[in-house]
Every structure is written in C-alpha cells, then in structure tokens.
XYZ file of C-alpha atoms in Angstrom:
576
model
C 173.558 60.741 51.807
C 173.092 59.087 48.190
C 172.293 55.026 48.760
C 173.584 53.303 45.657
C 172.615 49.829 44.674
C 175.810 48.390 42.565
C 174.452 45.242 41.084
C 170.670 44.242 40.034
C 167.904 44.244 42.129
C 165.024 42.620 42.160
C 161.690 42.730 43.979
C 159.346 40.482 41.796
C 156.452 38.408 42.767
C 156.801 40.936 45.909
C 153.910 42.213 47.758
C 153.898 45.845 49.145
C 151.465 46.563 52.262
C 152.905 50.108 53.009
C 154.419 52.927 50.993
C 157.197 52.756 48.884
C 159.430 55.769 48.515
C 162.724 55.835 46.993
C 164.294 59.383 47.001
C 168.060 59.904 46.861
C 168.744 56.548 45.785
C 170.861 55.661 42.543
C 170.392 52.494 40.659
C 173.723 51.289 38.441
C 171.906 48.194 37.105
C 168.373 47.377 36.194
C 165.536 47.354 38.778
C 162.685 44.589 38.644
C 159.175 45.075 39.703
C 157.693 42.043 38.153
C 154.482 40.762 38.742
C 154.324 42.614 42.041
C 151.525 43.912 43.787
C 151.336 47.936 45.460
C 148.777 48.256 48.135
C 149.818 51.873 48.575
C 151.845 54.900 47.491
C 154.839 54.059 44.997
C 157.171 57.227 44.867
C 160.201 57.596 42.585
C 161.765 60.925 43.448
C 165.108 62.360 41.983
C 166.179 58.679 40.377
C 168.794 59.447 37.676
C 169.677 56.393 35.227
C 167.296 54.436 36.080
C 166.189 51.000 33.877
C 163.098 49.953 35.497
C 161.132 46.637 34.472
C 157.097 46.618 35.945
C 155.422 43.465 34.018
C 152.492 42.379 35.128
C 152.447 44.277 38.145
C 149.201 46.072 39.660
C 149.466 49.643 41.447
C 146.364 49.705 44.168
C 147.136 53.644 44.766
C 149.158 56.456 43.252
C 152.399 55.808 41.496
C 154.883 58.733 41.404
C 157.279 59.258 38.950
C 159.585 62.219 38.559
C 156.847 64.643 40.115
C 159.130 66.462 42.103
C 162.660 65.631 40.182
C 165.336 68.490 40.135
C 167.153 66.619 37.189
C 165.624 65.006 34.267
C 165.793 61.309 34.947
C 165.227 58.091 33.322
C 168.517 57.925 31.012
C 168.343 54.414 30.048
C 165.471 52.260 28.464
C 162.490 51.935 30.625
C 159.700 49.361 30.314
C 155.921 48.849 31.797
C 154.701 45.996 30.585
C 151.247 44.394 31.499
C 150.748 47.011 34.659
C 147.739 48.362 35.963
C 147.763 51.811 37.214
C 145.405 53.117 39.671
C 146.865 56.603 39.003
C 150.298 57.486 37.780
C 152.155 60.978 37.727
C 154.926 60.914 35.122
C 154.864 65.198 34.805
C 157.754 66.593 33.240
C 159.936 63.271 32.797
C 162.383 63.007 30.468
C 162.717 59.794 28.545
C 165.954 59.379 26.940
C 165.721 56.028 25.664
C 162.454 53.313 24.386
C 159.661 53.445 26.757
C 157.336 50.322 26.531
C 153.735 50.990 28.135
C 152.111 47.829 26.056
C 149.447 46.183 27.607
C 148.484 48.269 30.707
C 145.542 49.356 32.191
C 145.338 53.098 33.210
C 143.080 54.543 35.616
C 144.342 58.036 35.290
C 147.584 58.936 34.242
C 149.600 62.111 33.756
C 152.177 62.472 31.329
C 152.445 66.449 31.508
C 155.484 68.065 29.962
C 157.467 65.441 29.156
C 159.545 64.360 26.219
C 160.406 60.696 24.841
C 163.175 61.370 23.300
C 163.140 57.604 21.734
C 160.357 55.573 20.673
C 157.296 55.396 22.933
C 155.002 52.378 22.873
C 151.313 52.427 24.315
C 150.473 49.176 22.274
C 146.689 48.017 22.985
C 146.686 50.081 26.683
C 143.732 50.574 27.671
C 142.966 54.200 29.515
C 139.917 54.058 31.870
C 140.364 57.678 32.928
C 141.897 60.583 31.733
C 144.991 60.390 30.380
C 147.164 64.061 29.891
C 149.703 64.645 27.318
C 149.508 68.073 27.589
C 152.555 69.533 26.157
C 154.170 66.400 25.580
C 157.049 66.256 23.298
C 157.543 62.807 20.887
C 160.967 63.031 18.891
C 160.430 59.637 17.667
C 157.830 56.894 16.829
C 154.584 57.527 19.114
C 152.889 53.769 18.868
C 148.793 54.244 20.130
C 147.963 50.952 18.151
C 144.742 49.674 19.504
C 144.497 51.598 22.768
C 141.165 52.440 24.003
C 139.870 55.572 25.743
C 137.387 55.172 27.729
C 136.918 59.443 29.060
C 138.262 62.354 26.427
C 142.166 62.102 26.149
C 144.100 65.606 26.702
C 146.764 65.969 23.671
C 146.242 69.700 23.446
C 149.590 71.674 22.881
C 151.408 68.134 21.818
C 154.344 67.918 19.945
C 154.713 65.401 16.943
C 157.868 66.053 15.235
C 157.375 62.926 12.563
C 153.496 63.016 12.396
C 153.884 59.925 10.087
C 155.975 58.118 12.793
C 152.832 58.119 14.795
C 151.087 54.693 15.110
C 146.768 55.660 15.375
C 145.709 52.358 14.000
C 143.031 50.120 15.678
C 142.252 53.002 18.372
C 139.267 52.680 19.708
C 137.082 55.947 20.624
C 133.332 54.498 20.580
C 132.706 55.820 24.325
C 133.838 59.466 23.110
C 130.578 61.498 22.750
C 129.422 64.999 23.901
C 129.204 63.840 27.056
C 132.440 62.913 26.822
C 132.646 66.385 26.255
C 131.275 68.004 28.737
C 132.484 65.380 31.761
C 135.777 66.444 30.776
C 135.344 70.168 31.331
C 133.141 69.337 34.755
C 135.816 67.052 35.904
C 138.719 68.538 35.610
C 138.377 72.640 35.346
C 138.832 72.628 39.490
C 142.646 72.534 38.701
C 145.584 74.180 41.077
C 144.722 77.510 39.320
C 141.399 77.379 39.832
C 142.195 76.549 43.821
C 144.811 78.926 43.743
C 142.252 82.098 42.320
C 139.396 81.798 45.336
C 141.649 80.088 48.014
C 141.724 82.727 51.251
C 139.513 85.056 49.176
C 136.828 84.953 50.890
C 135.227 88.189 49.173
C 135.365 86.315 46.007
C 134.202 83.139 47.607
C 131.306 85.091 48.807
C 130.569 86.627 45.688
C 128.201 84.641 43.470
C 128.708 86.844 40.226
C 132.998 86.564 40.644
C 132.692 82.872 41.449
C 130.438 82.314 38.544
C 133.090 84.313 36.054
C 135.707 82.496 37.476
C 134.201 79.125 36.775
C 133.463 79.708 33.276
C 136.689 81.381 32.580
C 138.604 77.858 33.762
C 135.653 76.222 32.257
C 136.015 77.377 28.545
C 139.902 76.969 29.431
C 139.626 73.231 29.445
C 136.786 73.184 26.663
C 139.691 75.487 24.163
C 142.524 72.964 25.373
C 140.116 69.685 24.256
C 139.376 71.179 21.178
C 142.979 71.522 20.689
C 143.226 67.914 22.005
C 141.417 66.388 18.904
C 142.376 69.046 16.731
C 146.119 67.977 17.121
C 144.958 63.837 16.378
C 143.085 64.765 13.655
C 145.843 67.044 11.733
C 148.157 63.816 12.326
C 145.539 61.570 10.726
C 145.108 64.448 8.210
C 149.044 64.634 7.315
C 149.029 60.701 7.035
C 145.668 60.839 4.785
C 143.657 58.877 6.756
C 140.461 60.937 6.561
C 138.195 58.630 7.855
C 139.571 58.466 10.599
C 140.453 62.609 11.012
C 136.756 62.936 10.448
C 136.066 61.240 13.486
C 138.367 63.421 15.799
C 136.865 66.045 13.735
C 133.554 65.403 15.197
C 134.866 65.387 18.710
C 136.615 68.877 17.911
C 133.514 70.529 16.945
C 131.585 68.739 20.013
C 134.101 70.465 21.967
C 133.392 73.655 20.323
C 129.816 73.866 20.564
C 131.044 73.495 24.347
C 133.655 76.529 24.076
C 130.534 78.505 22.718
C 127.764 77.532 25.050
C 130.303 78.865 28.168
C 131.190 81.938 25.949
C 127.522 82.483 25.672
C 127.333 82.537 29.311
C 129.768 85.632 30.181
C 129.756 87.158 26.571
C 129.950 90.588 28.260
C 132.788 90.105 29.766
C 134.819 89.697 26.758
C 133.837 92.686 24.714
C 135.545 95.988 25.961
C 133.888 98.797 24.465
C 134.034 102.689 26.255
C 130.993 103.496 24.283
C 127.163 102.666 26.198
C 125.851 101.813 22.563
C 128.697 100.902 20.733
C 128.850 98.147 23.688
C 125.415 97.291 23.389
C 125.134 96.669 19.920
C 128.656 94.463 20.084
C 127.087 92.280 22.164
C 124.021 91.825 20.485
C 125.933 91.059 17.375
C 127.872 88.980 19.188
C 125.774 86.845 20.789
C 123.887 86.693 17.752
C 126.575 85.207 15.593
C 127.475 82.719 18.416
C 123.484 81.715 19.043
C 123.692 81.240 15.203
C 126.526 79.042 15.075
C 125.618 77.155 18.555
C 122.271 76.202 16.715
C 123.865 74.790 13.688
C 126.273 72.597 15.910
C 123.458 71.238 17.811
C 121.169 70.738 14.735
C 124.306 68.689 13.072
C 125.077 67.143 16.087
C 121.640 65.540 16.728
C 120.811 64.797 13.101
C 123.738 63.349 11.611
C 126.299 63.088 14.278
C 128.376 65.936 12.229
C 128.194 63.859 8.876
C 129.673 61.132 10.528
C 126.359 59.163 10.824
C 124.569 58.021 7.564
C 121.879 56.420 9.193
C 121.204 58.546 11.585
C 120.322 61.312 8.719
C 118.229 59.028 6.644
C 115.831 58.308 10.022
C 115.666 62.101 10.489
C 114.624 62.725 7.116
C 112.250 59.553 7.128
C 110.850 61.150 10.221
C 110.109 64.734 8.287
C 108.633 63.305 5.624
C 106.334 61.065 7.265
C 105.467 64.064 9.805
C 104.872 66.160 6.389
C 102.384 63.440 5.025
C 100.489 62.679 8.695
C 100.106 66.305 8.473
C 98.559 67.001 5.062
C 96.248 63.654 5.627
C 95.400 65.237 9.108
C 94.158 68.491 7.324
C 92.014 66.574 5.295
C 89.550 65.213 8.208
C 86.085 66.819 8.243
C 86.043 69.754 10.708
C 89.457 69.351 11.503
C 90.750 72.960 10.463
C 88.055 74.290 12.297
C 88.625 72.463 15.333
C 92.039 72.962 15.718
C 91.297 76.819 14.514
C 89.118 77.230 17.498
C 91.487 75.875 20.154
C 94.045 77.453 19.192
C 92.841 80.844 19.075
C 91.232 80.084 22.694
C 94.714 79.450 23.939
C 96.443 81.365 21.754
C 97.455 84.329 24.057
C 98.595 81.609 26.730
C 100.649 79.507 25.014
C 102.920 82.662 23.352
C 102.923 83.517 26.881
C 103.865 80.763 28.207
C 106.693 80.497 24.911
C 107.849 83.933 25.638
C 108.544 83.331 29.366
C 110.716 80.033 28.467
C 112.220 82.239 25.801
C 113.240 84.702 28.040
C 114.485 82.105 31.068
C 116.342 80.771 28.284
C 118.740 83.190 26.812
C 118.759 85.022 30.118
C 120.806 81.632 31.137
C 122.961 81.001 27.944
C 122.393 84.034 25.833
C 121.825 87.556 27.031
C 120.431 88.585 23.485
C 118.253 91.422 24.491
C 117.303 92.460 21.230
C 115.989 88.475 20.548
C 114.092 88.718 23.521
C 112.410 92.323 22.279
C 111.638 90.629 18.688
C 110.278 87.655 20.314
C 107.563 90.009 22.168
C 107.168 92.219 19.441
C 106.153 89.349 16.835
C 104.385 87.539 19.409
C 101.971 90.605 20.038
C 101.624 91.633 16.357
C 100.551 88.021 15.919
C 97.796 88.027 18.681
C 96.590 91.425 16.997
C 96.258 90.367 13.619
C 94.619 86.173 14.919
C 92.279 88.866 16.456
C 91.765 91.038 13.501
C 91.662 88.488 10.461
C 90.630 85.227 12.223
C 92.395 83.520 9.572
C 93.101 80.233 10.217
C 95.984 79.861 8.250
C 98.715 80.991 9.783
C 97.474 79.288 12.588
C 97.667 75.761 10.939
C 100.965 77.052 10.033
C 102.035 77.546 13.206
C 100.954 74.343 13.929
C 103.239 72.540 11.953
C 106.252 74.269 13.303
C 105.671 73.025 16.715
C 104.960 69.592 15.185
C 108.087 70.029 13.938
C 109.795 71.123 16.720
C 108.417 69.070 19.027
C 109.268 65.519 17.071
C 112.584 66.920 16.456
C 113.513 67.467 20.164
C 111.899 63.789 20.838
C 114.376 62.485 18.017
C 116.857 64.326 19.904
C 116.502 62.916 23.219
C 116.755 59.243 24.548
C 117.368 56.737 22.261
C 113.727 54.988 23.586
C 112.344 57.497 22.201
C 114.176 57.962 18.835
C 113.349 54.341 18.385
C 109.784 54.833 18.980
C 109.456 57.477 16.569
C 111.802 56.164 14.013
C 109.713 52.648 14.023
C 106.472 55.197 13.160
C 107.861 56.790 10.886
C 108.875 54.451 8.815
C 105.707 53.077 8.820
C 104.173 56.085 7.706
C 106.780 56.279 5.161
C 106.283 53.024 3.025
C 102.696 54.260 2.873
C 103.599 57.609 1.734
C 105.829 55.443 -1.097
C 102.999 52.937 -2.397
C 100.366 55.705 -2.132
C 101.726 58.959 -2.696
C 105.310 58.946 -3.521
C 104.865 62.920 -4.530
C 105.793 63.519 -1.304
C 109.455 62.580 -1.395
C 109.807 65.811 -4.254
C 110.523 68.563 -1.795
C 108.872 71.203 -4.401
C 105.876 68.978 -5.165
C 104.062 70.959 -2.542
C 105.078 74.566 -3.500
C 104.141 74.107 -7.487
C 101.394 71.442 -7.642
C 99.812 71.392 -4.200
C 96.202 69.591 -5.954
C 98.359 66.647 -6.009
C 99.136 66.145 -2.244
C 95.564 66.274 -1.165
C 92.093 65.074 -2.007
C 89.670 67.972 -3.073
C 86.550 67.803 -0.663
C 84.575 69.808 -3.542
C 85.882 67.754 -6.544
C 84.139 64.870 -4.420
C 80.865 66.599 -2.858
C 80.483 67.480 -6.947
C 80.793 64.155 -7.970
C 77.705 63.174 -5.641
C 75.354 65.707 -7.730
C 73.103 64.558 -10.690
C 74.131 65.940 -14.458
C 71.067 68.461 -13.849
C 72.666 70.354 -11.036
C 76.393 70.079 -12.467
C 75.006 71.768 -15.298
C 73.305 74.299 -13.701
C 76.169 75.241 -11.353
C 78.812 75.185 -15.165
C 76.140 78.180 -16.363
C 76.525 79.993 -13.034
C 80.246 79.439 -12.327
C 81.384 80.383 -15.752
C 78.374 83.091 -18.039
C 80.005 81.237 -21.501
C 79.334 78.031 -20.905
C 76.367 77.052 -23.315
C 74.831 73.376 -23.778
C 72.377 73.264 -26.258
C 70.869 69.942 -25.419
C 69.384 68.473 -22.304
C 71.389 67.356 -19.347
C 69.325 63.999 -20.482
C 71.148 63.275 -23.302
C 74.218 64.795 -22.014
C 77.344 62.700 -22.930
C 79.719 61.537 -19.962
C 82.907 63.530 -21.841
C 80.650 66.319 -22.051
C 79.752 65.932 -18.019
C 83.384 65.669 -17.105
C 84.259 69.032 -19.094
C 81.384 70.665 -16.784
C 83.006 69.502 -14.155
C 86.531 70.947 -14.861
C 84.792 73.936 -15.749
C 83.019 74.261 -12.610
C 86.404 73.297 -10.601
C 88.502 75.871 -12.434
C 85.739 79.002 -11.615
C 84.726 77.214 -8.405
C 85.590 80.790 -6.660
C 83.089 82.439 -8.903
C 80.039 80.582 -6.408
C 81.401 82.528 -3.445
C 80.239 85.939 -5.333
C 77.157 85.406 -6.997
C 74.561 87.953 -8.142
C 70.973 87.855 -6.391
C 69.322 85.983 -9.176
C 72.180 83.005 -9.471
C 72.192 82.899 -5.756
C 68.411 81.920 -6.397
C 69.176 79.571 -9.051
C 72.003 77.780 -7.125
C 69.475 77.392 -3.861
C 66.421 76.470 -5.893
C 68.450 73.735 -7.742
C 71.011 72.885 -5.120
C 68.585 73.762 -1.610
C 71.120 72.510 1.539
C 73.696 71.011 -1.083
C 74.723 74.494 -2.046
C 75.920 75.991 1.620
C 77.512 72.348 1.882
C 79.644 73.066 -1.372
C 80.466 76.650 -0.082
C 81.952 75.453 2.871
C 84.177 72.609 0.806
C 85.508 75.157 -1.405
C 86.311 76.994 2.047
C 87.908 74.330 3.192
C 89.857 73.006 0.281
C 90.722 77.333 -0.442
C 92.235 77.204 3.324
C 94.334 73.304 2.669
C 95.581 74.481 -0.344
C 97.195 77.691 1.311
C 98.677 75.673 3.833
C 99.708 73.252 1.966
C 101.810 75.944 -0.210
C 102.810 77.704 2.679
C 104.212 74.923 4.700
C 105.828 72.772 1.652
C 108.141 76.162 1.807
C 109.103 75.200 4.771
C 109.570 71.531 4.384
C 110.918 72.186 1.072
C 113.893 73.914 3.250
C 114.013 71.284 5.879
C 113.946 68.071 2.967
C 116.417 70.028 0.639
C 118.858 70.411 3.920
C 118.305 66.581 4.875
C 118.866 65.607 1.606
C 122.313 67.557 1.555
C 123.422 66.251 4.773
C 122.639 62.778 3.399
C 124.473 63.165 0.181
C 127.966 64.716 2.162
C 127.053 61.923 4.962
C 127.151 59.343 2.230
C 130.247 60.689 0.669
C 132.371 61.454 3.497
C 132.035 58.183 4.799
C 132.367 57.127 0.935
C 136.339 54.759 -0.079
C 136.686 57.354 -2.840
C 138.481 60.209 -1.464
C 136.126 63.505 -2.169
C-alpha cells in the first residue's frame, strides 16, 4: 500500500546510521534533507512528484535515485545544493523541471539516459570520479561553469538541443591527460556486458585467445565512446566559436584515438573478413600498416607538442635537436674519433641488429602483427651487415649513429619529466653556444648545400702548419698548371694564400699521384705527407656525413619548425 506524506517534511540537521529506503511512498509537498549526514545506502525508488531539497548534506555510501523506477519521476523542481556524493545513480531519470547540482562534490556519479527537460545547473561541482552522461538528453540550458574533472568525463552519445545554451566557461580539465585516457578504458570496460559475455562460460573463461578478444572488443568500446565523449564538448565549443577551448577537447579526442588504434592494432585480424588466403593477407598488412602509420604520428605529436596545444613544449624539442645536431658534428671533429667509433661498431655490429631485430619482432608481435615489417626489418638488417662487411665504409655507420642518438634522446624527452628537464637544461646550454658561435646551424639546409661551414677542416689546418716551400711544392703536384716563377722566398702572403686554395680545391688529386710526385711529396713532406693523407680522409668521410645526416635533420628541423609555427598560431587571439 502507497504511504503518502500530505504536508512538508523535514529531516535536516538529521543523522542516518542505517539505510534509508523509500519505495512506494508519495510526497505532496517538498522534502528536506538539509545539512544531513548518510552513513549508508540512500534509495529513492518509484517516487513520483517529488521536490527534494539536499544542501549541504554528505552521502557516506551510494545514493539511489530512480535506478529501478517504472515511471519517470521527479515532476517538480529538484535541488542539490552543497552535497557530497560518495556515489550517486540517477540512470534514466526524468527531470521535468530546474535541477540545481551547484556546489557538490562527486565521487562517482551516473546520470545515464536521462533527460532535463528544464535547466540543469552543475555550477563549480567538482567531479572526483567518473561522471556518465551517456545518452543524456538537455532540452534547455546545461550550466558546467567552473566544474572540475578530476578522471575523463563520459558525454559520448549526448544530446544538446541549444548547443549555445550550454554554459563551458571556467571548466577546469588540467588533470585530463593520456592517462586519463587509458585509466578510463582500464577502469571501466568490465561493465554488465562484459560480465554478462564470460559469466558461466567457462570454455571461454578458460580460453586465453577468446578472453583476450573479448577484452579488447569492450576495450576499444569504451576508447570509441570517449572519443565521442570529447568529440561531442568540443563541437559545442566549436558551434559557440570558442576554439581555444575546442582545441583542448580536441587533444583529448585524438588521445583517445591513438587509444582506439593501439587496441585495434591488437586484434586487427579479427576485423578484416576476407575468403581469399592472400587477398586476406595482404589486407592486413595494409592495414596494419596504415594504422602503425597513423599510431606513430599521434605519439610523435603527442610527446612533442602535446597535439599543438603546447608551444613550449615544441620549442624545447627543437632546442634539443639542434643542440644534439651541433654536439654531433663537434663530436666528429675529435682526432680518431670516426675511427674509434668505426671500429666498435662494426665489432658489435651483428649483435646489436640482433638484438634490434628481436625487440622489433616482440614488438609488433604484441601491438602490430605486420609480418611483412618484420620480413623488411631482417632483410635490410642483413643486406646491411653484408655490405659493413664488404665496403668497410664508415659512413653509413656514423650515420647510423646519429639515428639512435636521435632516437634515443627523443624517447628520454619522452619519458619522465626528470628527465625532460635534465635534457632540456643541456640543451639549451648547448644551444646559446651553437648561437654565439655558429648560428649556421639553426638553417636546416645549411648542412645539405654548404657543409665546409659546419665544421673545421683538419687539412685546411695541418696545411697551415707547413712552410711556403712545401705549400708550394704540394700547389705544383695537386694541380700540373700551377706555375710560380719566383722563389717561395720572396713569395708574397696573397700569393701563399692562393696556393693554398689551390691546393684545398685539388686536395683529392694527392690521393692519386704518379710514382715520381709520390717521390716529390715524401722527399719534401717525409712523415707530414701520410699525416695530410689521412686528414683529407678524415675531413672526405665528415663532410659525407655531414651531408648525409643534415638530410635528415633538415626533415626533423623543417617538421619542428612547422609544428612551432601552427603551435604558435593555434594558440594565437587572431582566429586562423
């Protein structure tokens, strides 16, 4: 039998010790909760026309509210002022009139299906948990103003019907990162349906391979539905033009979907249905291809300039690739240093792509099943240890080099900020050096056109320690036309310079000489001369390597530099 309370009633400055359930009960006047305090379960089941007042009142355990309601309730106004929520369950309410949630503190709160069919205000609340509009409807205004979310809000599937009615100022979203990201998906993808798929199965439960499916199928679930979360926020922002702060959802959305593709990545196979053995194979290949592709360029954006959200950020990777660029180039230039490092490397050569191609291989076995990568990989890797072993050219070893370098400071920039900060500090350093001392460095094609400029000729400088006689002597043999018809005595110091411009334009021609200018070079020259053959060695091999890796850094600068010019203009006042 229906208990109906006729006149107001009021339970404030009450304290509750045991449950609180009222089911079957009807309420013709307003109900007060204020300043109250709910040490456990607070149930509202099946309460029709109900205006409910909770200021200031604090919820220890779960609070209940039309969970398991026949008939849409709440017909009058309804406000929660100043509450704290341990956990709330408001799933598939339906709101007729203003709803007031200013103020409170939410632990975890579920708003599921429901519709406000007035105005809803969330003023300054403050959501420690995860709060789920999923497939909420708003008819009217939707205030957020300066509510905080502490873990990833769910508005995927929501409902605006006057996106300009919707009140996003002030909210505050500074905790939202990728991990954000990815404790959403862990926390919540072992949902009913999830229970519901292995419960008394125990063939699936004892099946690794159909457990494993069945996690990342309710995995990239929840990633698609976050995406769709932030995607919905930032179209509102978008509709109100408030791109600022779109972009900053936007950045969310796509860490989201680097999330959605890194699960894909995981069961790729099972979403391509092909009859055809080879048809299959080479749809997953292409597949995974294109996703490995775009999963790199999230990360890369992600890590370097927070999706061209962060302008500093940017600028300290770039700083850091430049000042790596630099340190290398001076490091080529120490005596015996290409040698050295020649001779290491080719020692440990066939271990280390070993070693590479394992990791490789444990790699996209777990997040990319790119078969075709993996052959490559082994297939370049052993036409590389044939030709170190048939060449021994050091080149492409110092090459090499400079990709790990690469690679290896860009993962540490990556990783905790300690160590970001630690090589950020350095490289700044290194990078008001580079400015006073040689700014060339900052051109990206510097290296690539006019390589004699980023380094310090070891031959120019051995040739500079040799009297006029022998820098005349070498001008005669380096280049047949070069005639002085005094003595090297009387030799003018223009005249010595032009011999020695001469001599470092056809320095290549002392590698080949004839019998009888070999002679002359080692009767004039003795010791000096197989000193000067191995500078021009050395400066020949720097000077490749130079040209060869300011390609690549040319790339890498020219990318950091666009990244820092959209950076700078996204986050620009004038509207791009």
């Amino acid at each position: 039998k229906e208990v109906v309370f006729c006149k107001v009633v009021n339970f404030s400055f009450s304290i509750f010790d045991k449950n609180i359930n009222f089911s079957n009960v009807k309420f013709e006047d307003k109900l007060y909760f204020d300043k109250c305090q709910f040490k456990e379960k607070f149930e509202f089941f099946g309460i029709n026309n109900l205006k409910a007042e909770f200021n200031n009142s604090f919820f220890e355990k779960e609070v209940y509210f039309g969970k398991e309601i026949n008939d849409k309730n709440i017909e009058k106004s309804n406000s929660f002022g100043s509450c704290s929520f341990e956990y709330a369950n408001f799933s598939n309410c339906y709101f007729k009139n203003e709803v007031y949630f200013k103020n409170n503190d939410f632990k975890q709160v579920i708003f599921r299906n429901s519709k406000f069919n007035d105005n809803v205000y969330f003023n300054n609340a403050h959501f420690k948990d995860y709060v789920d509009f999923h497939e909420c409807e708003f008819e009217k205004t939707a205030s957020f103003y300066g509510v905080r979310f502490e873990k990833a809000p769910n508005f995927s599937a929501c409902y605006f019907k006057e996106p300009k009615a919707v009140n996003l100022i002030n909210v505050d979203i500074d905790k939202l990162d990728f991990r954000s990201a990815e404790d959403y998906i862990q926390d919540n993808y072992q949902d009913g349906n999830y229970k519901n798929a292995i419960k008394n199965n125990e063939k699936i439960q004892k099946d690794e391979k159909e457990l494993y499916r069945i996690e990342n199928e309710h995995k990239l679930r929840y990633a698609k539905n976050l995406k769709d979360s932030f995607r919905v926020i930032k179209d509102v922002l978008i509709n109100q033009n408030n791109t600022l702060e779109a972009q900053e959802w936007h950045k969310l959305e796509l860490y989201a979907k680097e999330k959605e593709i890194a699960i894909k990545a995981k069961s790729a196979i099972d979403v391509i249905d092909c009859k055809n053995a080879s048809a299959k194979f080479l749809k997953e290949e292409l597949y995974d291809f294109t996703e490995w592709i775009n999963f790199v360029l999230l990360f890369i954006y992600r890590n370097t300039s927070s999706h061209h959200t962060s302008f500093l950020k940017i600028l300290n990777f770039t700083v850091v690739m430049i000042a790596l660029y630099a340190s290398f180039v001076w490091w080529l230039q120490i005596n015996n240093t290409v040698q050295f490092v020649y001779e290491f490397i080719f020692i440990t050569a066939f271990r280390v792509i070993v070693i590479i191609a394992f990791l490789s291989y444990i790699t996209y076995e777990g997040a990319f099943k790119l078969r075709i990568f993996r052959f490559l990989l082994f297939l370049g890797m052993g036409c590389s240890i044939f030709l170190l072993f048939l060449f021994q050219d050091p080149e492409p070893i110092i090459i090499y080099c400079y990709i790990l370098l690469v690679s290896f400071l860009s993962w540490i920039f990556f990783s905790e900020k300690f160590s970001r900060f630690f090589v950020s500090t350095l490289a700044y350093i290194v990078f008001f050096v580079v400015l006073i001392a040689k700014p060339q460095f900052i051109n990206p094609f510097t290296g690539v056109f006019s390589s004699d400029k980023l380094y310090e000729s070891k031959f120019e400088k051995s040739l500079n320690d040799l009297n006029a006689s022998a820098i005349i002597n070498l001008a005669k043999i380096s280049f047949k036309e070069f005639n002085l018809h005094q003595e090297y005595k009387n030799i003018s110091f223009t005249e010595l310079n032009s011999a020695k411009t001469l001599i470092m334009a056809n320095k290549e021609n002392l590698l080949k000489l004839n019998d009888a200018n070999l002679n002359i070079a080692k009767e004039v020259l003795g010791e000096k001369y197989t000193e000067l053959l191995k500078t021009i060695n050395q400066d020949k091999i720097t000077e490749d390597t130079i040209k060869s890796t300011s390609v690549l850094y040319s790339i890498i600068l020219l990318l950091c530099i666009f990244s820092l010019q959209k950076t700078a203009r996204k986050n620009s006042i004038v509207p791009s």
